[in-house]
Amino acid sequence: MSNSLNKVEKEKLLTLMQEREERRRFNAISQWSPYGWQEILANATKENNQCLAMAGNRVGKTYTGARITACHLTGKYPDWWTGKRFTKPINAWAAGASTVTTRDILQKELLGDPVNIELRGSGAIPKDCIVDVIRKPQIPNAAESLVIKFHSPSGKHIGESVLSFKSYEMGEEKFMGSSLDWIWLDEQPAQNIYTQCLTRTLDKRGFVMMTFTPESGMTPVINQFLKDRKKGQFLIQAGWDEAPHLDEDAKEQILAQYLPNEREMRTKGQPVFGRGMVFPYSLEKIVIEDFAIPDSWPRISAIDFGFDHPTAIVWAAINPENGCFYITDEYRESRQTAVEHAIAIRARAHQPPIAWPHDGNRTFDGGDSMAEQYRQEGVNFLPEHFTNPPDISQTKGDIKISAGITAMTRAMQKGLFKVFQSCHHWQQEYGTYHFGESAKIVDKEDDLMSATRYAFQSQRFAQAVKPTYKNSWAKRENDKEYDWVI
């Protein structure tokens, strides 16, 4: 009899444990114990209708956005909550970058695994609050909208909230026409999408919350929150130091995967310039200690003209064995004449050919062109202005920037582009060389970068210090390019 009772007791205990696990698994928001920044974000809606959490990777920004949204959809607010409390069912949106990422990230955080129906309710929205999940046509396992039970402060079910899933790839038109109480934007939206969302909440004095890592750089939305925040707008930034679930080993492993020039963005939520850096490689990958260049290595130089902004010059050498390109010296000065710049050029020990841009053909007040002025000062300018190497369909190359950027990026990727450690100005420019909002390179403080591109794309004219041939222009029959040889 005693053994029989023990068995029954064990079965009852097992049943209780299973029920407890079920409640824990399918009622996540009741157990939510937020970090400091998460609680601050949730409560910021007390006085702000526009809230932005700009956070690093892996700090829990989507997790947080889903739980805040679940509280508003269900009316089930935790005891610590001092932010906005809706008192009746709401109409809401949750939006991500694409339909697929919205399903795999937002839907998963709110509902649970989108593939395993048995786990529906294991996300931020409790299982017993889910009334209906409307499927999205033609997208496997994706939800178009949710119907969620809403509860009064006393816990009584008083109606249903509706949440619709959106994606930025749907276009601005799909963000028109509705009147919303709550919108959650996970991932950085374009300005027009954000503006439409604000319009959708205007008549109800609703709320827009954004949670993202600023991978698209200093967009107008971020710029306003950082530098021109208005009443009703709230910003909080969170990094790895505010994420206790990340231990030091995890941080070290993740950090190793990031490029140095993006670590501030990914670990602290600090935006990068524009739409990102032009070259995706860190200085650690390309900067090396100076060394003596053998006389047998071909050399090339290049200039970018300036006056109010600097005139910039780089000197480069090419290892003939592997084709590695080295920036070995630099020069950058403003408000100087061609005569003064020429003195600095002639002071170098070696005088390789100098590539120069097409604006060197300009003349001023009927005088000599800029290129001719340098030649008169004994500077070894190439006979014609810079062009990219011609391809097989061309007799002469063009001057497109993209060709040079692509070629340099490939060389960096292969470890065939290096810069001497002594080129400090070059390294400064490299660190700020970025794309603007129009996806074009920002042409400010890019003088050495431009000169580098001219030099890199003019390697076919490079000369060794010790000549082995007579002066001539020789056409290479194999690749249809022209070499400067002496």
XYZ file of C-alpha atoms in Angstrom:
486
model
C 0.000 0.000 0.000
C 2.826 2.331 0.896
C 4.560 1.683 -2.419
C 1.269 2.322 -4.288
C 0.797 5.686 -2.539
C 4.365 6.679 -3.297
C 3.752 5.954 -6.950
C 0.602 8.089 -6.955
C 2.396 10.886 -5.196
C 5.199 10.735 -7.721
C 2.729 10.881 -10.602
C 0.955 13.877 -9.035
C 4.284 15.599 -8.496
C 5.283 14.909 -12.090
C 1.960 16.293 -13.302
C 2.408 19.417 -11.212
C 5.913 19.901 -12.555
C 4.673 19.506 -16.127
C 1.880 22.017 -15.527
C 4.372 24.429 -14.019
C 6.663 23.999 -17.035
C 3.686 24.579 -19.345
C 2.799 27.807 -17.516
C 6.409 28.923 -17.638
C 6.818 28.111 -21.321
C 3.520 29.546 -22.491
C 3.270 32.658 -20.328
C 6.633 34.339 -20.862
C 5.684 37.919 -20.036
C 4.578 36.959 -16.530
C 8.182 35.975 -15.799
C 9.874 38.886 -17.558
C 12.504 40.459 -15.321
C 13.927 43.268 -17.482
C 17.412 44.723 -17.463
C 17.687 48.362 -16.487
C 17.605 49.777 -20.005
C 14.686 47.516 -20.964
C 12.586 48.765 -18.077
C 13.472 52.371 -18.901
C 12.376 51.857 -22.520
C 9.066 50.273 -21.500
C 8.309 53.110 -19.091
C 9.416 55.869 -21.472
C 5.959 55.768 -23.086
C 4.576 57.597 -20.069
C 5.697 60.911 -21.608
C 6.907 59.990 -25.111
C 5.060 58.834 -28.220
C 8.235 58.120 -30.211
C 10.776 55.824 -28.565
C 14.016 54.511 -30.007
C 16.262 51.827 -28.534
C 19.496 52.011 -30.526
C 21.471 49.043 -29.319
C 24.364 46.780 -30.157
C 24.006 43.275 -31.492
C 22.922 40.506 -29.112
C 21.780 42.825 -26.310
C 18.106 41.786 -26.489
C 16.519 44.659 -28.412
C 14.065 42.482 -30.403
C 13.317 40.416 -27.294
C 12.490 43.638 -25.463
C 10.391 45.073 -28.284
C 8.338 41.872 -28.449
C 7.604 41.847 -24.723
C 6.616 45.499 -24.606
C 4.339 44.947 -27.615
C 2.837 41.822 -25.991
C 1.977 43.788 -22.857
C 0.096 46.371 -24.931
C -1.716 43.730 -27.005
C -2.903 41.765 -23.967
C -3.308 44.460 -21.320
C -1.202 42.281 -19.013
C 1.239 44.776 -17.544
C 3.791 43.785 -14.875
C 3.750 45.401 -11.442
C 6.857 47.513 -12.142
C 5.279 49.107 -15.248
C 4.877 52.909 -15.032
C 4.635 53.632 -18.765
C 1.578 53.893 -20.988
C -1.190 51.383 -20.144
C -3.885 50.839 -22.738
C -7.302 50.297 -21.166
C -9.021 48.771 -24.201
C -8.005 46.560 -27.153
C -5.587 48.096 -29.615
C -4.794 47.997 -33.326
C -1.073 47.521 -33.872
C 1.661 46.790 -36.400
C 4.983 45.014 -36.088
C 7.373 45.582 -38.995
C 10.803 44.363 -40.069
C 13.059 44.678 -43.074
C 11.566 41.841 -45.161
C 8.688 39.377 -45.018
C 11.069 36.525 -44.274
C 12.970 38.309 -41.496
C 9.675 39.518 -40.022
C 8.537 35.891 -39.841
C 11.827 34.505 -38.559
C 12.505 37.238 -36.002
C 9.449 39.276 -34.971
C 6.853 36.537 -35.386
C 9.103 34.082 -33.594
C 9.631 36.451 -30.664
C 5.918 37.154 -30.357
C 4.423 33.696 -31.012
C 7.207 31.137 -30.804
C 8.778 28.918 -33.454
C 6.837 29.610 -36.691
C 7.454 26.050 -37.948
C 6.423 24.100 -34.845
C 2.732 24.832 -34.175
C 2.925 23.026 -30.815
C 5.205 25.807 -29.581
C 2.781 28.579 -30.520
C 2.378 30.681 -27.397
C 5.962 30.162 -26.237
C 6.880 33.669 -27.385
C 6.056 36.942 -25.663
C 2.268 36.588 -26.177
C 0.776 34.033 -23.748
C -0.807 30.963 -25.330
C -4.145 31.526 -23.637
C -4.346 35.022 -25.171
C -4.028 33.864 -28.788
C -7.463 33.797 -30.425
C -6.455 33.450 -34.074
C -3.432 33.495 -36.365
C -4.220 34.533 -39.948
C -1.748 32.996 -42.377
C 0.054 35.042 -44.992
C -0.602 33.663 -48.494
C 2.331 32.124 -50.375
C 4.811 32.617 -47.514
C 5.346 29.329 -45.644
C 4.635 29.532 -41.900
C 4.272 33.334 -42.020
C 1.463 35.113 -40.191
C -0.303 38.106 -41.708
C -2.091 39.137 -38.522
C -2.969 38.033 -34.991
C -6.123 38.327 -32.910
C -5.203 38.615 -29.226
C -7.336 38.679 -26.064
C -7.149 41.977 -24.211
C -7.674 42.161 -20.455
C -8.746 44.915 -18.088
C -6.586 45.816 -15.055
C -8.669 43.350 -13.029
C -7.785 40.565 -15.456
C -11.158 40.371 -17.198
C -11.219 39.621 -20.911
C -12.840 42.678 -22.505
C -12.116 42.333 -26.229
C -9.521 41.537 -28.880
C -6.468 43.426 -30.070
C -5.300 43.012 -33.658
C -1.660 42.965 -34.715
C -0.651 43.040 -38.390
C 2.832 42.151 -39.642
C 4.482 44.466 -42.174
C 7.842 44.641 -43.922
C 9.758 47.594 -45.348
C 10.221 45.761 -48.647
C 6.458 46.072 -49.203
C 6.981 49.764 -49.909
C 5.558 52.980 -48.509
C 2.093 52.367 -49.974
C 1.507 49.403 -47.639
C 2.049 51.701 -44.662
C -0.796 54.026 -45.649
C -4.462 54.238 -44.743
C -4.752 52.709 -41.260
C -5.248 54.278 -37.858
C -3.041 52.646 -35.235
C -2.501 52.701 -31.482
C 0.906 51.050 -31.491
C 3.639 50.396 -34.072
C 6.829 48.450 -33.400
C 9.610 48.819 -35.984
C 12.405 46.311 -35.549
C 15.387 47.177 -37.773
C 16.131 50.624 -39.110
C 13.349 52.062 -41.320
C 13.726 54.466 -44.219
C 12.621 58.043 -43.563
C 9.438 57.718 -45.661
C 8.367 54.522 -43.847
C 8.921 56.146 -40.463
C 6.979 59.240 -41.497
C 4.062 57.100 -42.639
C 4.051 55.289 -39.295
C 3.902 58.587 -37.424
C 0.965 59.622 -39.590
C -0.843 56.344 -38.849
C -0.726 57.041 -35.087
C -1.487 60.751 -35.250
C -5.268 60.786 -34.805
C -5.205 58.326 -31.897
C -2.161 59.889 -30.277
C -0.594 56.487 -30.666
C 2.972 55.298 -30.231
C 5.887 54.306 -32.477
C 8.714 52.290 -30.969
C 11.907 51.368 -32.842
C 14.504 48.790 -31.819
C 17.576 48.414 -33.999
C 21.331 48.364 -34.404
C 22.245 51.393 -36.569
C 23.762 49.444 -39.464
C 22.576 51.949 -42.094
C 24.558 54.736 -40.508
C 23.636 58.307 -39.687
C 20.220 58.422 -41.352
C 17.871 61.416 -40.951
C 15.855 59.490 -38.350
C 18.926 58.762 -36.211
C 20.316 62.246 -36.710
C 17.127 63.771 -35.307
C 17.021 61.509 -32.257
C 20.710 62.099 -31.546
C 21.058 65.799 -32.332
C 17.631 67.424 -32.631
C 15.305 65.497 -30.340
C 11.877 67.079 -29.882
C 9.397 66.859 -27.038
C 7.778 63.441 -27.109
C 10.851 61.708 -28.554
C 12.936 59.364 -26.429
C 16.288 57.688 -27.141
C 18.122 55.045 -25.167
C 21.348 53.364 -26.258
C 22.437 50.001 -24.948
C 25.607 48.042 -25.504
C 27.214 44.859 -24.336
C 27.890 46.327 -20.902
C 24.103 46.566 -20.415
C 23.506 42.923 -21.400
C 24.291 40.654 -18.408
C 23.472 37.495 -20.402
C 26.638 38.025 -22.488
C 29.635 36.645 -20.614
C 33.195 37.641 -21.433
C 33.896 34.508 -23.464
C 30.803 35.099 -25.603
C 31.778 38.729 -26.144
C 35.290 37.766 -27.201
C 34.009 35.172 -29.674
C 31.467 37.524 -31.218
C 33.878 40.480 -31.301
C 36.380 38.454 -33.319
C 33.845 38.272 -36.159
C 33.466 42.066 -36.445
C 35.646 44.444 -38.421
C 37.354 47.004 -36.154
C 35.674 49.935 -37.898
C 32.208 48.532 -37.094
C 32.785 47.396 -33.518
C 31.447 50.590 -31.936
C 28.226 50.122 -33.881
C 27.808 46.437 -33.129
C 28.855 46.495 -29.463
C 27.532 49.890 -28.356
C 24.853 50.859 -30.858
C 26.839 53.816 -32.202
C 25.923 54.642 -35.835
C 28.566 54.445 -38.534
C 29.017 57.142 -41.172
C 26.404 57.387 -43.907
C 25.549 53.979 -45.298
C 28.852 52.551 -44.173
C 32.530 52.593 -44.873
C 33.744 52.398 -48.467
C 36.320 49.724 -47.681
C 35.131 46.916 -45.376
C 38.582 46.090 -44.013
C 40.237 47.326 -40.851
C 43.499 49.227 -40.783
C 44.951 46.294 -38.876
C 44.608 44.231 -42.048
C 46.427 46.653 -44.337
C 48.852 48.783 -42.263
C 52.405 47.401 -41.958
C 55.738 48.605 -40.629
C 57.830 50.659 -43.078
C 60.635 48.873 -44.899
C 63.166 49.741 -47.580
C 61.678 49.313 -51.066
C 64.049 47.509 -53.491
C 65.085 49.631 -56.471
C 63.850 46.910 -58.788
C 60.231 47.357 -57.675
C 58.110 49.473 -60.045
C 56.887 52.745 -58.522
C 53.995 55.064 -59.253
C 52.700 58.254 -57.669
C 49.441 60.190 -57.965
C 48.065 63.610 -57.092
C 44.625 65.022 -56.284
C 44.524 68.784 -56.846
C 43.205 71.164 -54.236
C 43.555 74.609 -52.756
C 40.988 75.313 -50.024
C 40.880 71.574 -49.476
C 44.272 69.860 -49.518
C 46.353 68.928 -52.504
C 47.171 65.298 -51.773
C 49.882 63.041 -53.163
C 50.731 59.405 -52.537
C 53.797 57.410 -53.524
C 53.442 53.692 -54.137
C 55.467 50.615 -55.065
C 54.532 47.227 -56.470
C 56.136 43.912 -55.528
C 56.755 42.312 -58.955
C 56.674 38.806 -57.504
C 53.119 38.826 -56.169
C 51.655 42.142 -57.356
C 51.193 43.519 -53.837
C 50.604 47.296 -53.909
C 52.202 49.431 -51.168
C 51.460 53.055 -50.208
C 54.874 54.160 -48.990
C 54.655 57.943 -48.579
C 52.103 60.746 -48.423
C 51.791 64.515 -48.748
C 48.814 66.752 -47.949
C 48.824 70.566 -47.848
C 46.199 73.294 -48.363
C 46.395 76.795 -49.859
C 49.715 76.248 -51.636
C 50.665 76.852 -55.265
C 51.938 74.355 -57.818
C 55.415 75.788 -57.281
C 55.316 75.026 -53.560
C 53.859 71.546 -54.027
C 56.503 70.806 -56.666
C 59.269 71.559 -54.164
C 57.843 68.879 -51.842
C 57.604 66.410 -54.731
C 61.165 66.989 -55.913
C 62.426 66.552 -52.352
C 61.609 62.840 -52.507
C 64.495 60.511 -53.253
C 62.714 58.933 -56.205
C 60.656 60.577 -58.937
C 58.272 57.984 -60.395
C 55.592 58.995 -62.946
C 52.671 60.877 -61.394
C 49.074 60.124 -62.351
C 46.792 63.168 -62.272
C 43.013 63.713 -62.675
C 41.328 65.304 -65.682
C 40.776 68.644 -63.917
C 44.528 69.182 -64.318
C 43.749 70.235 -67.902
C 41.861 73.303 -66.735
C 43.331 76.697 -67.448
C 42.832 79.873 -65.445
C 42.765 83.380 -66.960
C 44.173 82.049 -70.220
C 47.338 80.732 -68.587
C 48.884 77.308 -68.500
C 46.905 74.318 -67.272
C 47.566 72.973 -63.805
C 49.340 69.947 -65.266
C 51.592 72.155 -67.383
C 52.471 74.295 -64.378
C 53.744 71.210 -62.563
C 55.714 70.056 -65.600
C 57.392 73.462 -65.794
C 58.532 72.844 -62.205
C 60.190 69.593 -63.216
C 57.485 67.258 -61.948
C 57.217 63.908 -63.746
C 53.532 64.017 -64.741
C 52.214 61.321 -67.093
C 51.466 62.643 -70.612
C 47.678 62.282 -70.216
C 45.211 62.559 -67.366
C 44.167 59.550 -65.315
C 41.945 56.821 -66.739
C 41.153 53.364 -65.461
C 42.819 50.482 -67.324
C 40.807 49.809 -70.494
C 38.930 46.541 -70.659
C 38.871 44.286 -73.674
C 36.078 46.293 -75.331
C 37.795 49.673 -74.891
C 40.688 51.423 -76.560
C 40.922 53.862 -73.651
C 39.740 53.552 -70.088
C 37.125 55.694 -68.349
C 37.395 57.665 -65.101
C 34.612 55.963 -63.125
C 35.222 55.858 -59.385
C 33.519 52.487 -58.888
C 36.092 50.626 -60.991
C 38.944 51.760 -58.761
C 37.063 51.089 -55.527
C 36.216 47.580 -56.670
C 39.797 46.829 -57.731
C 41.243 48.161 -54.471
C 38.713 46.221 -52.383
C 39.637 42.993 -54.154
C 43.318 43.629 -53.536
C 42.658 44.267 -49.839
C 40.624 41.076 -49.626
C 43.524 39.080 -51.088
C 46.094 40.757 -48.831
C 47.682 42.541 -51.798
C 47.157 46.134 -50.643
C 49.357 47.516 -47.857
C 50.084 50.926 -46.325
C 53.179 52.027 -44.466
C 52.651 52.782 -40.793
C 54.197 56.238 -41.219
C 51.310 57.396 -43.468
C 49.245 58.824 -40.611
C 47.098 61.209 -42.665
C 46.241 58.374 -45.028
C 45.013 56.247 -42.145
C 42.856 59.098 -40.821
C 41.159 59.564 -44.169
C 40.653 55.840 -44.599
C 38.821 55.699 -41.268
C 36.257 58.316 -42.378
C 35.903 57.399 -46.058
C 32.218 56.553 -46.269
C 29.047 56.419 -48.309
C 26.379 59.082 -47.846
C 22.621 58.633 -47.811
C 22.461 58.663 -51.607
C 24.804 55.633 -51.637
C 27.498 57.851 -53.189
C 30.902 58.359 -51.637
C 31.041 61.532 -49.544
C 33.615 63.739 -51.264
C 34.922 65.480 -48.157
C 38.323 64.787 -46.611
C 38.917 62.170 -49.288
C 41.926 63.715 -51.029
C 44.469 61.012 -50.220
C 41.879 58.334 -50.994
C 41.332 59.830 -54.443
C 45.078 60.033 -55.086
C 45.421 56.417 -53.977
C 42.764 55.303 -56.441
C 44.564 57.110 -59.294
C 47.848 55.465 -58.341
C 46.379 51.996 -57.922
C 44.616 52.140 -61.286
C 47.770 53.508 -62.962
C 50.087 50.618 -62.097
C 50.543 49.948 -65.816
C 52.691 53.119 -65.932
C 54.882 52.265 -62.912
C 58.695 52.518 -63.267
C 61.529 50.825 -61.447
C 64.287 53.086 -60.129
C 66.945 51.358 -62.198
C 65.932 51.432 -65.882
C 66.433 48.401 -68.076
C 64.941 49.647 -71.364
C 65.255 52.670 -73.586
C 62.733 55.483 -73.294
C 59.567 54.504 -75.142
C 55.885 53.824 -74.875
C 55.415 50.094 -75.462
C 52.112 48.454 -76.201
C 51.466 45.117 -74.509
C 49.875 42.938 -77.111
C 48.358 40.455 -74.648
C 46.156 42.720 -72.527
C 45.929 45.855 -74.706
C 47.227 48.062 -71.884
C 50.099 50.538 -72.118
C 53.205 50.471 -69.978
C 55.515 53.326 -69.137
C 58.985 51.891 -69.531
C 62.434 53.423 -69.576
